Amino acid sequence: LFWMIVCIHNIINYDIQISSNGTNRICTNPSGTYSIFLSFYSILINGLSMPLLMTIFGLLTVRNLKRYYNQIHNSITIILERRKKQEWLILRMILIQLIVNVILSLPITIYLCYSGLTQYIIKSSFRIFMENYIYNMLTILQYINAA
C-alpha cells in the first residue's frame, strides 16, 4: 500500500503516445518539471532510502538473531563458536546483498539525474540514440536487481 501511494505520480504524469497506425504505444515521461522531479525522486528512493533501509533491517536481523541465540543456548564454547560463525555468515550475506543492490541500482539513478539535468540541451540524433540505448541497458540492470 505504501509503495502504491509513493509511486502514484507515475500513473498521473506519464504520457502514452500512440503511433499513426495505432499499433505501437510508447510510455514516456514528459520533459520539464516532472523530469527534474523524477531525477530527485530516483536519487531519494533508489540511491538513498533503499540501501539505508536494507542496512537498518539487516542490522536488526543480526541483533535479533543474537538475542534469540542468547535466550536458547547456554554459554558452551562449542555452541558459541558455531553461533559466531553463523552470525558472520548472515552478516556477510546481508553485506553482499546490499553491495549488489547498490551496484545494480546506482547506474539508473545516475542516468536519471543526468537526463534531468541535460533535458534542455539540444542533442544530435546519435546522442539521443546512445542515451536511449544506455537507459535500456540500465533498466535491465534494475530488473535484475528486482529479481
mmCIF file with all atom_site columns, C-alpha atoms in Angstrom:
data_model
loop_
_atom_site.group_PDB
_atom_site.id
_atom_site.type_symbol
_atom_site.label_atom_id
_atom_site.label_alt_id
_atom_site.label_comp_id
_atom_site.label_asym_id
_atom_site.label_entity_id
_atom_site.label_seq_id
_atom_site.pdbx_PDB_ins_code
_atom_site.Cartn_x
_atom_site.Cartn_y
_atom_site.Cartn_z
_atom_site.occupancy
_atom_site.B_iso_or_equiv
_atom_site.pdbx_formal_charge
_atom_site.auth_seq_id
_atom_site.auth_comp_id
_atom_site.auth_asym_id
_atom_site.auth_atom_id
_atom_site.pdbx_PDB_model_num
ATOM 1   C CA . LEU A 1 1   ? 0.000  0.000   0.000   1.00 0.00 ? 1   LEU A CA 1
ATOM 2   C CA . PHE A 1 2   ? 2.846  2.367   0.869   1.00 0.00 ? 2   PHE A CA 1
ATOM 3   C CA . TRP A 1 3   ? 4.605  1.851   -2.479  1.00 0.00 ? 3   TRP A CA 1
ATOM 4   C CA . MET A 1 4   ? 1.317  2.220   -4.352  1.00 0.00 ? 4   MET A CA 1
ATOM 5   C CA . ILE A 1 5   ? 0.894  5.656   -2.812  1.00 0.00 ? 5   ILE A CA 1
ATOM 6   C CA . VAL A 1 6   ? 4.541  6.656   -3.270  1.00 0.00 ? 6   VAL A CA 1
ATOM 7   C CA . CYS A 1 7   ? 4.518  5.662   -6.973  1.00 0.00 ? 7   CYS A CA 1
ATOM 8   C CA . ILE A 1 8   ? 1.106  7.115   -7.884  1.00 0.00 ? 8   ILE A CA 1
ATOM 9   C CA . HIS A 1 9   ? 2.808  10.005  -9.683  1.00 0.00 ? 9   HIS A CA 1
ATOM 10  C CA . ASN A 1 10  ? 3.866  7.585   -12.449 1.00 0.00 ? 10  ASN A CA 1
ATOM 11  C CA . ILE A 1 11  ? 0.251  6.902   -13.406 1.00 0.00 ? 11  ILE A CA 1
ATOM 12  C CA . ILE A 1 12  ? -0.648 10.572  -13.359 1.00 0.00 ? 12  ILE A CA 1
ATOM 13  C CA . ASN A 1 13  ? 2.330  12.084  -15.193 1.00 0.00 ? 13  ASN A CA 1
ATOM 14  C CA . TYR A 1 14  ? 3.399  9.558   -17.827 1.00 0.00 ? 14  TYR A CA 1
ATOM 15  C CA . ASP A 1 15  ? 2.263  10.110  -21.415 1.00 0.00 ? 15  ASP A CA 1
ATOM 16  C CA . ILE A 1 16  ? 1.088  7.295   -23.687 1.00 0.00 ? 16  ILE A CA 1
ATOM 17  C CA . GLN A 1 17  ? 1.997  8.094   -27.272 1.00 0.00 ? 17  GLN A CA 1
ATOM 18  C CA . ILE A 1 18  ? 0.207  6.113   -29.971 1.00 0.00 ? 18  ILE A CA 1
ATOM 19  C CA . SER A 1 19  ? 1.754  5.765   -33.421 1.00 0.00 ? 19  SER A CA 1
ATOM 20  C CA . SER A 1 20  ? -0.066 6.941   -36.533 1.00 0.00 ? 20  SER A CA 1
ATOM 21  C CA . ASN A 1 21  ? -1.124 3.401   -37.479 1.00 0.00 ? 21  ASN A CA 1
ATOM 22  C CA . GLY A 1 22  ? -2.372 2.787   -33.922 1.00 0.00 ? 22  GLY A CA 1
ATOM 23  C CA . THR A 1 23  ? -0.344 -0.360  -33.242 1.00 0.00 ? 23  THR A CA 1
ATOM 24  C CA . ASN A 1 24  ? 2.613  0.959   -31.274 1.00 0.00 ? 24  ASN A CA 1
ATOM 25  C CA . ARG A 1 25  ? 2.212  2.560   -27.875 1.00 0.00 ? 25  ARG A CA 1
ATOM 26  C CA . ILE A 1 26  ? 5.086  4.195   -26.011 1.00 0.00 ? 26  ILE A CA 1
ATOM 27  C CA . CYS A 1 27  ? 5.027  5.385   -22.397 1.00 0.00 ? 27  CYS A CA 1
ATOM 28  C CA . THR A 1 28  ? 7.228  8.410   -21.821 1.00 0.00 ? 28  THR A CA 1
ATOM 29  C CA . ASN A 1 29  ? 7.637  10.906  -19.063 1.00 0.00 ? 29  ASN A CA 1
ATOM 30  C CA . PRO A 1 30  ? 7.135  14.497  -20.148 1.00 0.00 ? 30  PRO A CA 1
ATOM 31  C CA . SER A 1 31  ? 10.150 16.779  -20.095 1.00 0.00 ? 31  SER A CA 1
ATOM 32  C CA . GLY A 1 32  ? 10.200 19.732  -17.792 1.00 0.00 ? 32  GLY A CA 1
ATOM 33  C CA . THR A 1 33  ? 9.346  19.905  -14.139 1.00 0.00 ? 33  THR A CA 1
ATOM 34  C CA . TYR A 1 34  ? 8.282  16.267  -13.829 1.00 0.00 ? 34  TYR A CA 1
ATOM 35  C CA . SER A 1 35  ? 11.547 15.054  -15.344 1.00 0.00 ? 35  SER A CA 1
ATOM 36  C CA . ILE A 1 36  ? 13.503 17.028  -12.758 1.00 0.00 ? 36  ILE A CA 1
ATOM 37  C CA . PHE A 1 37  ? 11.208 15.690  -10.021 1.00 0.00 ? 37  PHE A CA 1
ATOM 38  C CA . LEU A 1 38  ? 11.775 12.142  -11.305 1.00 0.00 ? 38  LEU A CA 1
ATOM 39  C CA . SER A 1 39  ? 15.546 12.632  -11.095 1.00 0.00 ? 39  SER A CA 1
ATOM 40  C CA . PHE A 1 40  ? 15.406 13.709  -7.462  1.00 0.00 ? 40  PHE A CA 1
ATOM 41  C CA . TYR A 1 41  ? 12.816 11.046  -6.677  1.00 0.00 ? 41  TYR A CA 1
ATOM 42  C CA . SER A 1 42  ? 15.151 8.418   -8.111  1.00 0.00 ? 42  SER A CA 1
ATOM 43  C CA . ILE A 1 43  ? 18.039 9.704   -6.005  1.00 0.00 ? 43  ILE A CA 1
ATOM 44  C CA . LEU A 1 44  ? 15.883 9.655   -2.899  1.00 0.00 ? 44  LEU A CA 1
ATOM 45  C CA . ILE A 1 45  ? 14.240 6.247   -3.432  1.00 0.00 ? 45  ILE A CA 1
ATOM 46  C CA . ASN A 1 46  ? 16.858 4.183   -5.307  1.00 0.00 ? 46  ASN A CA 1
ATOM 47  C CA . GLY A 1 47  ? 20.019 5.935   -4.235  1.00 0.00 ? 47  GLY A CA 1
ATOM 48  C CA . LEU A 1 48  ? 19.418 6.662   -0.559  1.00 0.00 ? 48  LEU A CA 1
ATOM 49  C CA . SER A 1 49  ? 16.376 5.074   1.032   1.00 0.00 ? 49  SER A CA 1
ATOM 50  C CA . MET A 1 50  ? 16.689 1.529   -0.332  1.00 0.00 ? 50  MET A CA 1
ATOM 51  C CA . PRO A 1 51  ? 20.328 0.952   0.763   1.00 0.00 ? 51  PRO A CA 1
ATOM 52  C CA . LEU A 1 52  ? 19.613 2.694   4.063   1.00 0.00 ? 52  LEU A CA 1
ATOM 53  C CA . LEU A 1 53  ? 16.540 0.552   4.749   1.00 0.00 ? 53  LEU A CA 1
ATOM 54  C CA . MET A 1 54  ? 18.395 -2.617  3.737   1.00 0.00 ? 54  MET A CA 1
ATOM 55  C CA . THR A 1 55  ? 21.230 -1.730  6.129   1.00 0.00 ? 55  THR A CA 1
ATOM 56  C CA . ILE A 1 56  ? 18.879 -0.951  9.009   1.00 0.00 ? 56  ILE A CA 1
ATOM 57  C CA . PHE A 1 57  ? 16.816 -4.119  8.597   1.00 0.00 ? 57  PHE A CA 1
ATOM 58  C CA . GLY A 1 58  ? 19.944 -6.234  8.080   1.00 0.00 ? 58  GLY A CA 1
ATOM 59  C CA . LEU A 1 59  ? 21.475 -4.980  11.313  1.00 0.00 ? 59  LEU A CA 1
ATOM 60  C CA . LEU A 1 60  ? 18.178 -5.500  13.125  1.00 0.00 ? 60  LEU A CA 1
ATOM 61  C CA . THR A 1 61  ? 18.105 -9.081  11.817  1.00 0.00 ? 61  THR A CA 1
ATOM 62  C CA . VAL A 1 62  ? 21.605 -9.753  13.154  1.00 0.00 ? 62  VAL A CA 1
ATOM 63  C CA . ARG A 1 63  ? 20.685 -8.189  16.510  1.00 0.00 ? 63  ARG A CA 1
ATOM 64  C CA . ASN A 1 64  ? 17.521 -10.285 16.781  1.00 0.00 ? 64  ASN A CA 1
ATOM 65  C CA . LEU A 1 65  ? 19.456 -13.451 15.955  1.00 0.00 ? 65  LEU A CA 1
ATOM 66  C CA . LYS A 1 66  ? 21.913 -12.667 18.750  1.00 0.00 ? 66  LYS A CA 1
ATOM 67  C CA . ARG A 1 67  ? 19.038 -12.155 21.183  1.00 0.00 ? 67  ARG A CA 1
ATOM 68  C CA . TYR A 1 68  ? 17.374 -15.368 20.033  1.00 0.00 ? 68  TYR A CA 1
ATOM 69  C CA . TYR A 1 69  ? 20.540 -17.425 20.464  1.00 0.00 ? 69  TYR A CA 1
ATOM 70  C CA . ASN A 1 70  ? 21.220 -15.895 23.867  1.00 0.00 ? 70  ASN A CA 1
ATOM 71  C CA . GLN A 1 71  ? 17.772 -16.956 25.077  1.00 0.00 ? 71  GLN A CA 1
ATOM 72  C CA . ILE A 1 72  ? 18.077 -20.543 23.853  1.00 0.00 ? 72  ILE A CA 1
ATOM 73  C CA . HIS A 1 73  ? 21.702 -21.543 24.400  1.00 0.00 ? 73  HIS A CA 1
ATOM 74  C CA . ASN A 1 74  ? 23.860 -21.603 27.466  1.00 0.00 ? 74  ASN A CA 1
ATOM 75  C CA . SER A 1 75  ? 27.429 -20.379 27.196  1.00 0.00 ? 75  SER A CA 1
ATOM 76  C CA . ILE A 1 76  ? 29.116 -23.539 25.987  1.00 0.00 ? 76  ILE A CA 1
ATOM 77  C CA . THR A 1 77  ? 32.201 -22.768 23.906  1.00 0.00 ? 77  THR A CA 1
ATOM 78  C CA . ILE A 1 78  ? 31.326 -25.061 21.007  1.00 0.00 ? 78  ILE A CA 1
ATOM 79  C CA . ILE A 1 79  ? 27.893 -23.537 20.680  1.00 0.00 ? 79  ILE A CA 1
ATOM 80  C CA . LEU A 1 80  ? 29.363 -20.025 20.955  1.00 0.00 ? 80  LEU A CA 1
ATOM 81  C CA . GLU A 1 81  ? 31.851 -20.702 18.169  1.00 0.00 ? 81  GLU A CA 1
ATOM 82  C CA . ARG A 1 82  ? 29.129 -22.136 15.931  1.00 0.00 ? 82  ARG A CA 1
ATOM 83  C CA . ARG A 1 83  ? 26.876 -19.171 16.702  1.00 0.00 ? 83  ARG A CA 1
ATOM 84  C CA . LYS A 1 84  ? 29.622 -16.654 15.880  1.00 0.00 ? 84  LYS A CA 1
ATOM 85  C CA . LYS A 1 85  ? 30.236 -18.419 12.582  1.00 0.00 ? 85  LYS A CA 1
ATOM 86  C CA . GLN A 1 86  ? 26.513 -18.359 11.739  1.00 0.00 ? 86  GLN A CA 1
ATOM 87  C CA . GLU A 1 87  ? 26.265 -14.675 12.665  1.00 0.00 ? 87  GLU A CA 1
ATOM 88  C CA . TRP A 1 88  ? 29.274 -13.892 10.475  1.00 0.00 ? 88  TRP A CA 1
ATOM 89  C CA . LEU A 1 89  ? 27.755 -15.804 7.544   1.00 0.00 ? 89  LEU A CA 1
ATOM 90  C CA . ILE A 1 90  ? 24.442 -13.969 7.902   1.00 0.00 ? 90  ILE A CA 1
ATOM 91  C CA . LEU A 1 91  ? 26.196 -10.604 8.181   1.00 0.00 ? 91  LEU A CA 1
ATOM 92  C CA . ARG A 1 92  ? 28.291 -11.421 5.118   1.00 0.00 ? 92  ARG A CA 1
ATOM 93  C CA . MET A 1 93  ? 25.159 -12.415 3.180   1.00 0.00 ? 93  MET A CA 1
ATOM 94  C CA . ILE A 1 94  ? 23.461 -9.135  4.122   1.00 0.00 ? 94  ILE A CA 1
ATOM 95  C CA . LEU A 1 95  ? 26.533 -7.107  3.108   1.00 0.00 ? 95  LEU A CA 1
ATOM 96  C CA . ILE A 1 96  ? 26.764 -8.883  -0.251  1.00 0.00 ? 96  ILE A CA 1
ATOM 97  C CA . GLN A 1 97  ? 23.071 -8.256  -0.888  1.00 0.00 ? 97  GLN A CA 1
ATOM 98  C CA . LEU A 1 98  ? 23.485 -4.581  -0.005  1.00 0.00 ? 98  LEU A CA 1
ATOM 99  C CA . ILE A 1 99  ? 26.538 -4.151  -2.245  1.00 0.00 ? 99  ILE A CA 1
ATOM 100 C CA . VAL A 1 100 ? 24.875 -5.910  -5.191  1.00 0.00 ? 100 VAL A CA 1
ATOM 101 C CA . ASN A 1 101 ? 21.746 -3.807  -4.711  1.00 0.00 ? 101 ASN A CA 1
ATOM 102 C CA . VAL A 1 102 ? 23.752 -0.573  -4.733  1.00 0.00 ? 102 VAL A CA 1
ATOM 103 C CA . ILE A 1 103 ? 25.826 -1.643  -7.756  1.00 0.00 ? 103 ILE A CA 1
ATOM 104 C CA . LEU A 1 104 ? 22.736 -2.575  -9.773  1.00 0.00 ? 104 LEU A CA 1
ATOM 105 C CA . SER A 1 105 ? 20.531 0.385   -8.806  1.00 0.00 ? 105 SER A CA 1
ATOM 106 C CA . LEU A 1 106 ? 23.075 3.219   -8.737  1.00 0.00 ? 106 LEU A CA 1
ATOM 107 C CA . PRO A 1 107 ? 23.655 3.443   -12.528 1.00 0.00 ? 107 PRO A CA 1
ATOM 108 C CA . ILE A 1 108 ? 19.971 4.075   -13.358 1.00 0.00 ? 108 ILE A CA 1
ATOM 109 C CA . THR A 1 109 ? 19.854 6.672   -10.590 1.00 0.00 ? 109 THR A CA 1
ATOM 110 C CA . ILE A 1 110 ? 22.875 8.459   -12.041 1.00 0.00 ? 110 ILE A CA 1
ATOM 111 C CA . TYR A 1 111 ? 21.416 8.272   -15.544 1.00 0.00 ? 111 TYR A CA 1
ATOM 112 C CA . LEU A 1 112 ? 18.084 9.753   -14.453 1.00 0.00 ? 112 LEU A CA 1
ATOM 113 C CA . CYS A 1 113 ? 19.930 12.630  -12.786 1.00 0.00 ? 113 CYS A CA 1
ATOM 114 C CA . TYR A 1 114 ? 21.933 13.159  -15.975 1.00 0.00 ? 114 TYR A CA 1
ATOM 115 C CA . SER A 1 115 ? 18.774 13.011  -18.060 1.00 0.00 ? 115 SER A CA 1
ATOM 116 C CA . GLY A 1 116 ? 17.007 15.539  -15.869 1.00 0.00 ? 116 GLY A CA 1
ATOM 117 C CA . LEU A 1 117 ? 19.945 17.935  -15.971 1.00 0.00 ? 117 LEU A CA 1
ATOM 118 C CA . THR A 1 118 ? 20.524 17.705  -19.739 1.00 0.00 ? 118 THR A CA 1
ATOM 119 C CA . GLN A 1 119 ? 16.934 17.706  -20.965 1.00 0.00 ? 119 GLN A CA 1
ATOM 120 C CA . TYR A 1 120 ? 17.138 21.275  -22.284 1.00 0.00 ? 120 TYR A CA 1
ATOM 121 C CA . ILE A 1 121 ? 20.373 20.714  -24.225 1.00 0.00 ? 121 ILE A CA 1
ATOM 122 C CA . ILE A 1 122 ? 19.986 20.273  -27.981 1.00 0.00 ? 122 ILE A CA 1
ATOM 123 C CA . LYS A 1 123 ? 21.202 16.766  -28.809 1.00 0.00 ? 123 LYS A CA 1
ATOM 124 C CA . SER A 1 124 ? 22.101 15.073  -32.061 1.00 0.00 ? 124 SER A CA 1
ATOM 125 C CA . SER A 1 125 ? 20.162 12.008  -33.151 1.00 0.00 ? 125 SER A CA 1
ATOM 126 C CA . PHE A 1 126 ? 23.214 9.838   -32.426 1.00 0.00 ? 126 PHE A CA 1
ATOM 127 C CA . ARG A 1 127 ? 23.445 11.178  -28.869 1.00 0.00 ? 127 ARG A CA 1
ATOM 128 C CA . ILE A 1 128 ? 19.726 10.553  -28.332 1.00 0.00 ? 128 ILE A CA 1
ATOM 129 C CA . PHE A 1 129 ? 20.193 7.025   -29.688 1.00 0.00 ? 129 PHE A CA 1
ATOM 130 C CA . MET A 1 130 ? 23.130 6.397   -27.323 1.00 0.00 ? 130 MET A CA 1
ATOM 131 C CA . GLU A 1 131 ? 21.271 7.803   -24.325 1.00 0.00 ? 131 GLU A CA 1
ATOM 132 C CA . ASN A 1 132 ? 18.242 5.616   -25.068 1.00 0.00 ? 132 ASN A CA 1
ATOM 133 C CA . TYR A 1 133 ? 20.489 2.569   -25.501 1.00 0.00 ? 133 TYR A CA 1
ATOM 134 C CA . ILE A 1 134 ? 22.245 3.255   -22.200 1.00 0.00 ? 134 ILE A CA 1
ATOM 135 C CA . TYR A 1 135 ? 18.895 3.809   -20.497 1.00 0.00 ? 135 TYR A CA 1
ATOM 136 C CA . ASN A 1 136 ? 17.593 0.449   -21.774 1.00 0.00 ? 136 ASN A CA 1
ATOM 137 C CA . MET A 1 137 ? 20.727 -1.370  -20.577 1.00 0.00 ? 137 MET A CA 1
ATOM 138 C CA . LEU A 1 138 ? 20.494 0.274   -17.161 1.00 0.00 ? 138 LEU A CA 1
ATOM 139 C CA . THR A 1 139 ? 16.814 -0.629  -16.951 1.00 0.00 ? 139 THR A CA 1
ATOM 140 C CA . ILE A 1 140 ? 17.789 -4.271  -17.464 1.00 0.00 ? 140 ILE A CA 1
ATOM 141 C CA . LEU A 1 141 ? 20.198 -3.940  -14.518 1.00 0.00 ? 141 LEU A CA 1
ATOM 142 C CA . GLN A 1 142 ? 17.378 -2.558  -12.416 1.00 0.00 ? 142 GLN A CA 1
ATOM 143 C CA . TYR A 1 143 ? 15.151 -5.509  -13.387 1.00 0.00 ? 143 TYR A CA 1
ATOM 144 C CA . ILE A 1 144 ? 17.955 -7.923  -12.471 1.00 0.00 ? 144 ILE A CA 1
ATOM 145 C CA . ASN A 1 145 ? 18.173 -6.183  -9.118  1.00 0.00 ? 145 ASN A CA 1
ATOM 146 C CA . ALA A 1 146 ? 14.439 -6.609  -8.546  1.00 0.00 ? 146 ALA A CA 1
ATOM 147 C CA . ALA A 1 147 ? 14.607 -10.301 -9.437  1.00 0.00 ? 147 ALA A CA 1
#
